[in-house]
Amino acid sequence: RCALSIPDHGKDPLLVRTIKGEEHERPPVWMMRQAGRYMKVYQDLVKKHPSFRERSENTDLSVEITLQPYHAFKPDGVILFSDILTPLTGMNIGFDIEEKAGPVIASPIRTMDRVKEIKPLDPDAACPFVGEALRILRNEVDPDTAILGFVGAPFTLATYIVEGGSSRDYTVIKNMMFQEPEVLHALLSSLAESIADYVRYQADNGAQMVQIFDSWAANLTPADFEMFAMPYIKQIVASVKETHPDLPVTLYIFGSGGLLERMATFGGDCLSVDWTVDMVDARKRIGSVAPGLAVQGNMDPCVLFTDKETIYRHVDEIIEKAGGLSSNHVFNLGHGVMQKTPEENVAHFFEAVRTAHQR
């Protein structure tokens, strides 16, 4: 199965062309968390396969789940069903994902000795199912649909590794940051090298854009963000760009309104903005630091609980604020699609963006 070749259609898909600033007639659209809990077909599959790790680490299941929203809604980007923690086992960091509690790291890393036990990631040995799934997906979708990969950024991964799971206030990792910064820097540096290799691995196996999630980095002060999050994002992007200069890389941080100018220097191609920033302001602020950087976002996911007319109105407003139909804007929500979102409204959302140039 690994022998599956990656098809070359001679032309980049719409999403890639848009990020690169090439000509297009409407924004491409996809949704964070577009495969998953709000879809009935997914809920039915979960009954047969209750383990999240099985669903995300079995090639056939991962492919099937990834393609569920593709078959239902035909998004322009199809993001692999996986998790940011998936590569950790290959780095000698054990984890599990419990249905209710979420990620659990039974043996948190809080000392320099433990940091030294982390191994460099060999993605092909540790998570071959990721490469296999990406190759299959490239052969399953039409040429104008982009296959998207993703990784967690070092700081966000470190919050789980140090805290032992999800956290509300990040007291343990912040205490390490304030009192033993050398331990945290060693951990972040080790993660950055492996995650750069993981991005390359995804690209080599068919990912046409990779999104970096530093989901929890906005919990830092701007000064701490510049010290403990940003350098490692930049390290990953610079390393990847040396070997894969044409791979579009997007950065997303939840609640990042106070950090946009700092984020804009990350060295990649697209910034994903949440709904707490007006897209006009986001364009101005990002453009003041990195003219030409593409943007992604930024509809409030709660709009998808309304009705067709309201969804269409919000879509049209955001497209206009982002610079119009042919600007370098990838349409997305400002965060992941929420549980219990009506599927017919998700269909309206995709249809609204897909037909925006016809209104």
XYZ file of N, CA, C and O in Angstrom, residues 107-229:
492
model
N 2.769 10.146 32.605
C 4.053 10.448 33.246
C 4.563 11.801 32.722
O 5.389 11.851 31.813
N 4.056 12.902 33.270
C 4.446 14.228 32.764
C 5.952 14.462 32.868
O 6.622 13.882 33.742
N 6.483 15.279 31.982
C 7.923 15.562 31.950
C 8.170 16.913 32.610
O 7.705 17.944 32.134
N 8.900 16.882 33.723
C 9.084 18.122 34.502
C 10.511 18.344 34.971
O 10.772 19.261 35.750
N 11.450 17.490 34.518
C 12.865 17.653 34.915
C 13.752 17.522 33.687
O 13.352 16.952 32.674
N 14.968 18.029 33.824
C 15.927 17.945 32.713
C 16.259 16.484 32.397
O 16.418 16.126 31.224
N 16.336 15.657 33.419
C 16.628 14.237 33.172
C 15.557 13.606 32.291
O 15.842 12.807 31.397
N 14.300 13.949 32.559
C 13.207 13.408 31.745
C 13.240 13.972 30.326
O 12.947 13.265 29.362
N 13.595 15.234 30.202
C 13.692 15.836 28.849
C 14.732 15.074 28.027
O 14.537 14.830 26.827
N 15.817 14.665 28.690
C 16.895 13.958 27.973
C 16.467 12.572 27.486
O 17.130 11.974 26.647
N 15.364 12.059 28.030
C 14.871 10.739 27.594
C 14.063 10.815 26.295
O 13.718 9.794 25.705
N 13.740 12.058 25.862
C 12.955 12.221 24.630
C 13.814 11.826 23.433
O 14.986 12.208 23.340
N 13.227 11.046 22.531
C 13.970 10.581 21.348
C 13.555 11.400 20.131
O 12.412 11.851 20.042
N 14.483 11.563 19.167
C 14.091 12.225 17.917
C 13.048 11.380 17.184
O 13.129 10.151 17.175
N 12.088 12.034 16.585
C 11.002 11.333 15.907
C 11.466 10.774 14.558
O 12.085 11.480 13.761
N 11.150 9.509 14.330
C 11.265 8.918 12.989
C 9.831 8.638 12.536
O 9.272 7.591 12.881
N 9.206 9.572 11.792
C 7.774 9.439 11.502
C 7.421 8.145 10.777
O 6.376 7.551 11.040
N 8.307 7.686 9.904
C 7.996 6.490 9.123
C 7.912 5.252 10.009
O 7.133 4.345 9.762
N 8.709 5.251 11.073
C 8.674 4.128 12.009
C 7.571 4.314 13.049
O 6.896 3.362 13.440
N 7.364 5.568 13.493
C 6.445 5.826 14.611
C 4.995 5.945 14.169
O 4.091 5.508 14.879
N 4.764 6.564 13.030
C 3.365 6.755 12.598
C 3.227 6.580 11.086
O 2.818 7.505 10.389
N 3.554 5.378 10.588
C 3.463 5.134 9.141
C 2.036 5.293 8.615
O 1.837 5.619 7.441
N 1.050 5.098 9.510
C -0.356 5.233 9.113
C -0.672 6.661 8.638
O -1.565 6.854 7.812
N 0.078 7.647 9.126
C -0.138 9.034 8.684
C 0.274 9.182 7.222
O -0.473 9.713 6.390
N 1.458 8.677 6.898
C 1.920 8.744 5.510
C 1.036 7.938 4.580
O 0.686 8.391 3.476
N 0.648 6.739 5.029
C -0.227 5.884 4.208
C -1.554 6.589 3.931
O -2.044 6.613 2.802
N -2.149 7.157 4.986
C -3.452 7.816 4.836
C -3.354 8.998 3.877
O -4.217 9.181 3.008
N -2.308 9.801 4.016
C -2.154 10.970 3.141
C -2.032 10.539 1.678
O -2.626 11.160 0.779
N -1.268 9.474 1.423
C -1.113 8.990 0.039
C -2.448 8.505 -0.541
O -2.789 8.805 -1.691
N -3.180 7.764 0.268
C -4.488 7.281 -0.198
C -5.398 8.472 -0.494
O -6.070 8.521 -1.536
N -5.398 9.450 0.413
C -6.271 10.613 0.242
C -5.950 11.381 -1.038
O -6.863 11.818 -1.753
N -4.656 11.515 -1.331
C -4.279 12.224 -2.570
C -4.848 11.525 -3.802
O -5.134 12.153 -4.821
N -5.010 10.209 -3.697
C -5.552 9.449 -4.827
C -7.089 9.412 -4.828
O -7.690 9.026 -5.819
N -7.699 9.800 -3.712
C -9.154 9.710 -3.585
C -9.881 11.002 -3.963
O -11.028 10.964 -4.380
N -9.232 12.142 -3.751
C -9.943 13.412 -3.980
C -9.621 13.963 -5.372
O -8.627 13.592 -5.988
N -10.486 14.883 -5.823
C -10.243 15.434 -7.159
C -9.061 16.405 -7.118
O -8.701 16.914 -6.066
N -8.467 16.686 -8.294
C -7.213 17.454 -8.338
C -7.318 18.875 -7.788
O -6.315 19.450 -7.380
N -8.518 19.461 -7.746
C -8.625 20.839 -7.271
C -8.882 20.913 -5.762
O -9.033 21.984 -5.208
N -8.917 19.750 -5.119
C -9.077 19.704 -3.663
C -7.714 19.454 -3.028
O -7.006 18.541 -3.429
N -7.362 20.274 -2.032
C -6.053 20.144 -1.376
C -6.138 19.192 -0.191
O -7.104 19.210 0.573
N -5.111 18.357 -0.056
C -4.977 17.516 1.137
C -4.133 18.293 2.157
O -3.035 18.757 1.847
N -4.672 18.424 3.363
C -4.023 19.242 4.383
C -3.505 18.368 5.522
O -4.197 17.474 6.000
N -2.281 18.663 5.935
C -1.717 18.027 7.121
C -1.675 19.043 8.250
O -1.962 20.227 8.052
N -1.325 18.589 9.442
C -1.206 19.548 10.547
C -0.298 18.996 11.633
O -0.090 17.784 11.734
N 0.228 19.915 12.429
C 1.081 19.548 13.565
C 0.763 20.486 14.727
O 0.234 21.581 14.537
N 1.117 20.053 15.921
C 1.060 20.939 17.078
C 2.381 21.665 17.208
O 3.444 21.102 16.939
N 2.328 22.927 17.621
C 3.558 23.687 17.855
C 4.164 23.279 19.198
O 3.459 22.779 20.084
N 5.468 23.500 19.369
C 6.137 23.038 20.588
C 5.509 23.517 21.891
O 5.321 22.720 22.811
N 5.137 24.809 21.988
C 4.592 25.255 23.272
C 3.294 24.525 23.609
O 3.092 24.062 24.733
N 2.399 24.416 22.648
C 1.116 23.749 22.907
C 1.319 22.274 23.248
O 0.691 21.744 24.169
N 2.213 21.592 22.521
C 2.522 20.198 22.881
C 3.086 20.123 24.294
O 2.729 19.244 25.077
N 3.947 21.101 24.623
C 4.563 21.104 25.956
C 3.523 21.296 27.061
O 3.677 20.753 28.163
N 2.452 22.038 26.785
C 1.432 22.209 27.840
C 0.866 20.848 28.251
O 0.681 20.586 29.435
N 0.628 19.972 27.281
C 0.109 18.636 27.602
C 1.182 17.793 28.295
O 0.911 17.081 29.261
N 2.406 17.864 27.760
C 3.495 17.016 28.255
C 3.872 17.375 29.697
O 4.174 16.507 30.519
N 3.853 18.661 30.026
C 4.247 19.118 31.360
C 3.076 19.055 32.345
O 3.232 18.611 33.494
N 1.891 19.472 31.889
C 0.731 19.483 32.785
C 0.185 18.069 33.012
O -0.481 17.809 34.009
N 0.412 17.164 32.031
C -0.131 15.813 32.141
C -1.477 15.664 31.449
O -2.139 14.635 31.571
N -1.877 16.687 30.727
C -3.152 16.656 30.012
C -3.620 18.069 29.735
O -2.816 19.000 29.740
N -4.920 18.217 29.500
C -5.476 19.559 29.267
C -5.387 20.361 30.559
O -5.369 19.808 31.657
N -5.342 21.689 30.404
C -5.227 22.543 31.584
C -6.097 23.778 31.398
O -6.303 24.240 30.280
N -6.565 24.303 32.521
C -7.333 25.561 32.457
C -6.436 26.761 32.647
O -6.647 27.803 32.050
N -5.441 26.615 33.535
C -4.666 27.805 33.925
C -3.163 27.674 33.692
O -2.427 28.625 33.899
N -2.690 26.477 33.294
C -1.281 26.292 32.904
C -0.295 26.627 34.030
O 0.817 27.088 33.778
N -0.687 26.369 35.280
C 0.191 26.749 36.397
C 1.497 25.954 36.402
O 2.542 26.495 36.747
N 1.447 24.678 36.037
C 2.668 23.859 36.135
C 3.687 24.301 35.083
O 4.865 24.535 35.396
N 3.232 24.449 33.839
C 4.190 24.830 32.792
C 4.662 26.277 32.979
O 5.830 26.604 32.737
N 3.782 27.140 33.481
C 4.211 28.527 33.703
C 5.193 28.604 34.867
O 6.131 29.402 34.845
N 5.002 27.758 35.864
C 5.957 27.726 36.966
C 7.332 27.288 36.457
O 8.368 27.857 36.830
N 7.334 26.277 35.583
C 8.593 25.849 34.958
C 9.199 26.998 34.143
O 10.411 27.258 34.197
N 8.359 27.710 33.406
C 8.807 28.820 32.565
C 9.465 29.916 33.416
O 10.508 30.464 33.060
N 8.854 30.217 34.567
C 9.377 31.299 35.415
C 10.592 30.850 36.232
O 11.509 31.638 36.464
N 10.587 29.578 36.678
C 11.611 29.170 37.638
C 12.688 28.248 37.069
O 13.795 28.204 37.592
N 12.352 27.492 36.021
C 13.348 26.611 35.401
C 13.267 26.744 33.875
O 13.002 25.759 33.175
N 13.482 27.961 33.382
C 13.301 28.173 31.943
C 14.201 27.291 31.084
O 13.824 26.913 29.975
N 15.357 26.922 31.625
C 16.285 26.101 30.830
C 15.690 24.720 30.545
O 15.915 24.134 29.486
N 14.895 24.183 31.500
C 14.248 22.880 31.290
C 13.193 23.006 30.181
O 13.127 22.182 29.267
N 12.399 24.060 30.255
C 11.355 24.255 29.244
C 11.968 24.501 27.862
O 11.506 23.937 26.868
N 13.018 25.318 27.809
C 13.666 25.554 26.504
C 14.226 24.258 25.911
O 14.133 24.039 24.700
N 14.791 23.416 26.761
C 15.327 22.141 26.271
C 14.203 21.269 25.706
O 14.354 20.633 24.650
N 13.070 21.248 26.401
C 11.919 20.484 25.929
C 11.402 21.045 24.597
O 11.171 20.298 23.635
N 11.239 22.355 24.519
C 10.706 22.996 23.313
C 11.634 22.797 22.114
O 11.182 22.540 20.995
N 12.928 22.878 22.375
C 13.914 22.707 21.298
C 13.866 21.287 20.744
O 13.894 21.064 19.524
N 13.772 20.323 21.643
C 13.687 18.918 21.237
C 12.424 18.683 20.407
O 12.454 18.017 19.364
N 11.299 19.244 20.854
C 10.040 19.097 20.121
C 10.128 19.751 18.743
O 9.656 19.195 17.747
N 10.738 20.936 18.671
C 10.783 21.684 17.403
C 11.505 20.888 16.311
O 11.059 20.851 15.158
N 12.603 20.239 16.671
C 13.352 19.466 15.662
C 12.512 18.312 15.125
O 12.456 18.069 13.914
N 11.846 17.601 16.022
C 11.032 16.458 15.588
C 9.811 16.906 14.792
O 9.435 16.274 13.804
N 9.187 18.000 15.221
C 7.977 18.462 14.531
C 8.320 18.969 13.130
O 7.544 18.769 12.183
N 9.473 19.580 12.954
C 9.899 19.988 11.605
C 10.008 18.760 10.702
O 9.561 18.774 9.539
N 10.575 17.680 11.228
C 10.667 16.437 10.444
C 9.287 15.853 10.156
O 9.042 15.285 9.091
N 8.363 16.019 11.108
C 7.004 15.515 10.937
C 6.260 16.300 9.835
O 5.508 15.720 9.057
N 6.489 17.605 9.782
C 5.906 18.417 8.696
C 6.440 17.931 7.345
O 5.678 17.716 6.396
N 7.756 17.738 7.277
C 8.368 17.255 6.024
C 7.796 15.905 5.603
O 7.514 15.676 4.430
N 7.642 15.029 6.590
C 7.102 13.695 6.326
C 5.692 13.793 5.730
O 5.356 13.092 4.770
N 4.867 14.665 6.306
C 3.516 14.828 5.784
C 3.547 15.371 4.349
O 2.804 14.900 3.475
N 4.411 16.343 4.106
C 4.515 16.908 2.751
C 5.009 15.852 1.762
O 4.485 15.746 0.640
N 5.984 15.065 2.168
C 6.534 14.034 1.273
C 5.508 12.956 0.933
O 5.637 12.261 -0.073
N 4.500 12.813 1.788
C 3.486 11.793 1.562
C 2.175 12.357 1.001
O 1.175 11.662 0.960
N 2.213 13.624 0.598
C 1.053 14.142 -0.124
C 0.346 15.346 0.449
O -0.548 15.892 -0.201
N 0.705 15.792 1.667
C 0.058 16.999 2.211
C 0.461 18.206 1.374
O 1.643 18.418 1.108
N -0.522 18.998 0.950
C -0.256 20.140 0.060
C -0.258 21.472 0.801
O 0.081 22.509 0.247
N -0.669 21.455 2.056
C -0.528 22.581 2.980
C -0.462 21.961 4.360
O -1.103 20.947 4.612
N 0.347 22.544 5.239
C 0.400 22.039 6.613
C 0.090 23.201 7.553
O 0.661 24.288 7.423
N -0.840 22.962 8.482
C -1.199 23.987 9.456
C -0.553 23.662 10.797
O -0.615 22.528 11.271
N 0.069 24.684 11.377
C 0.666 24.562 12.710
C -0.340 25.116 13.716
O -0.780 26.262 13.597
N -0.718 24.286 14.675
C -1.631 24.714 15.728
C -0.825 25.035 16.988
O -0.280 24.127 17.608
N -0.736 26.325 17.353
C -0.205 26.657 18.679
C -1.391 27.094 19.522
O -1.490 28.233 19.980
N -2.314 26.159 19.688
C -3.653 26.453 20.191
C -3.661 27.244 21.492
O -4.512 28.114 21.692
N -2.718 26.953 22.400
C -2.791 27.551 23.741
C -1.760 28.655 23.972
O -1.614 29.148 25.090
N -1.062 29.073 22.919
C 0.011 30.059 23.099
C -0.500 31.442 23.491
O 0.250 32.269 24.021
N -1.781 31.733 23.232
C -2.316 33.045 23.599
C -2.538 33.168 25.112
O -2.924 34.232 25.593
N -2.287 32.090 25.849
C -2.330 32.176 27.306
C -1.053 32.786 27.881
O -0.938 32.975 29.093
N -0.094 33.079 27.017
C 1.168 33.695 27.439
C 1.089 35.218 27.303
O 0.357 35.739 26.458
N 1.880 35.918 28.111
C 2.033 37.357 27.856
C 2.772 37.510 26.520
O 3.495 36.589 26.094
N 2.632 38.652 25.853
C 3.375 38.838 24.596
C 4.888 38.607 24.762
O 5.523 38.017 23.891
N 5.453 39.049 25.880
C 6.900 38.861 26.099
C 7.240 37.379 26.231
O 8.225 36.901 25.651
N 6.421 36.638 26.973
C 6.677 35.203 27.124
C 6.409 34.462 25.814
O 7.092 33.482 25.498
N 5.420 34.930 25.054
C 5.155 34.354 23.727
C 6.402 34.475 22.850
O 6.787 33.527 22.159
N 7.037 35.643 22.909
C 8.230 35.861 22.077
C 9.421 35.039 22.562
O 10.340 34.766 21.803
N 9.388 34.643 23.803
C 10.502 33.880 24.364
C 10.282 32.369 24.240
O 11.201 31.626 23.908
N 9.057 31.901 24.476
C 8.826 30.457 24.615
C 7.993 29.823 23.504
O 7.945 28.608 23.402
N 7.317 30.618 22.694
C 6.492 30.033 21.626
C 7.026 30.387 20.245
O 7.318 29.509 19.429
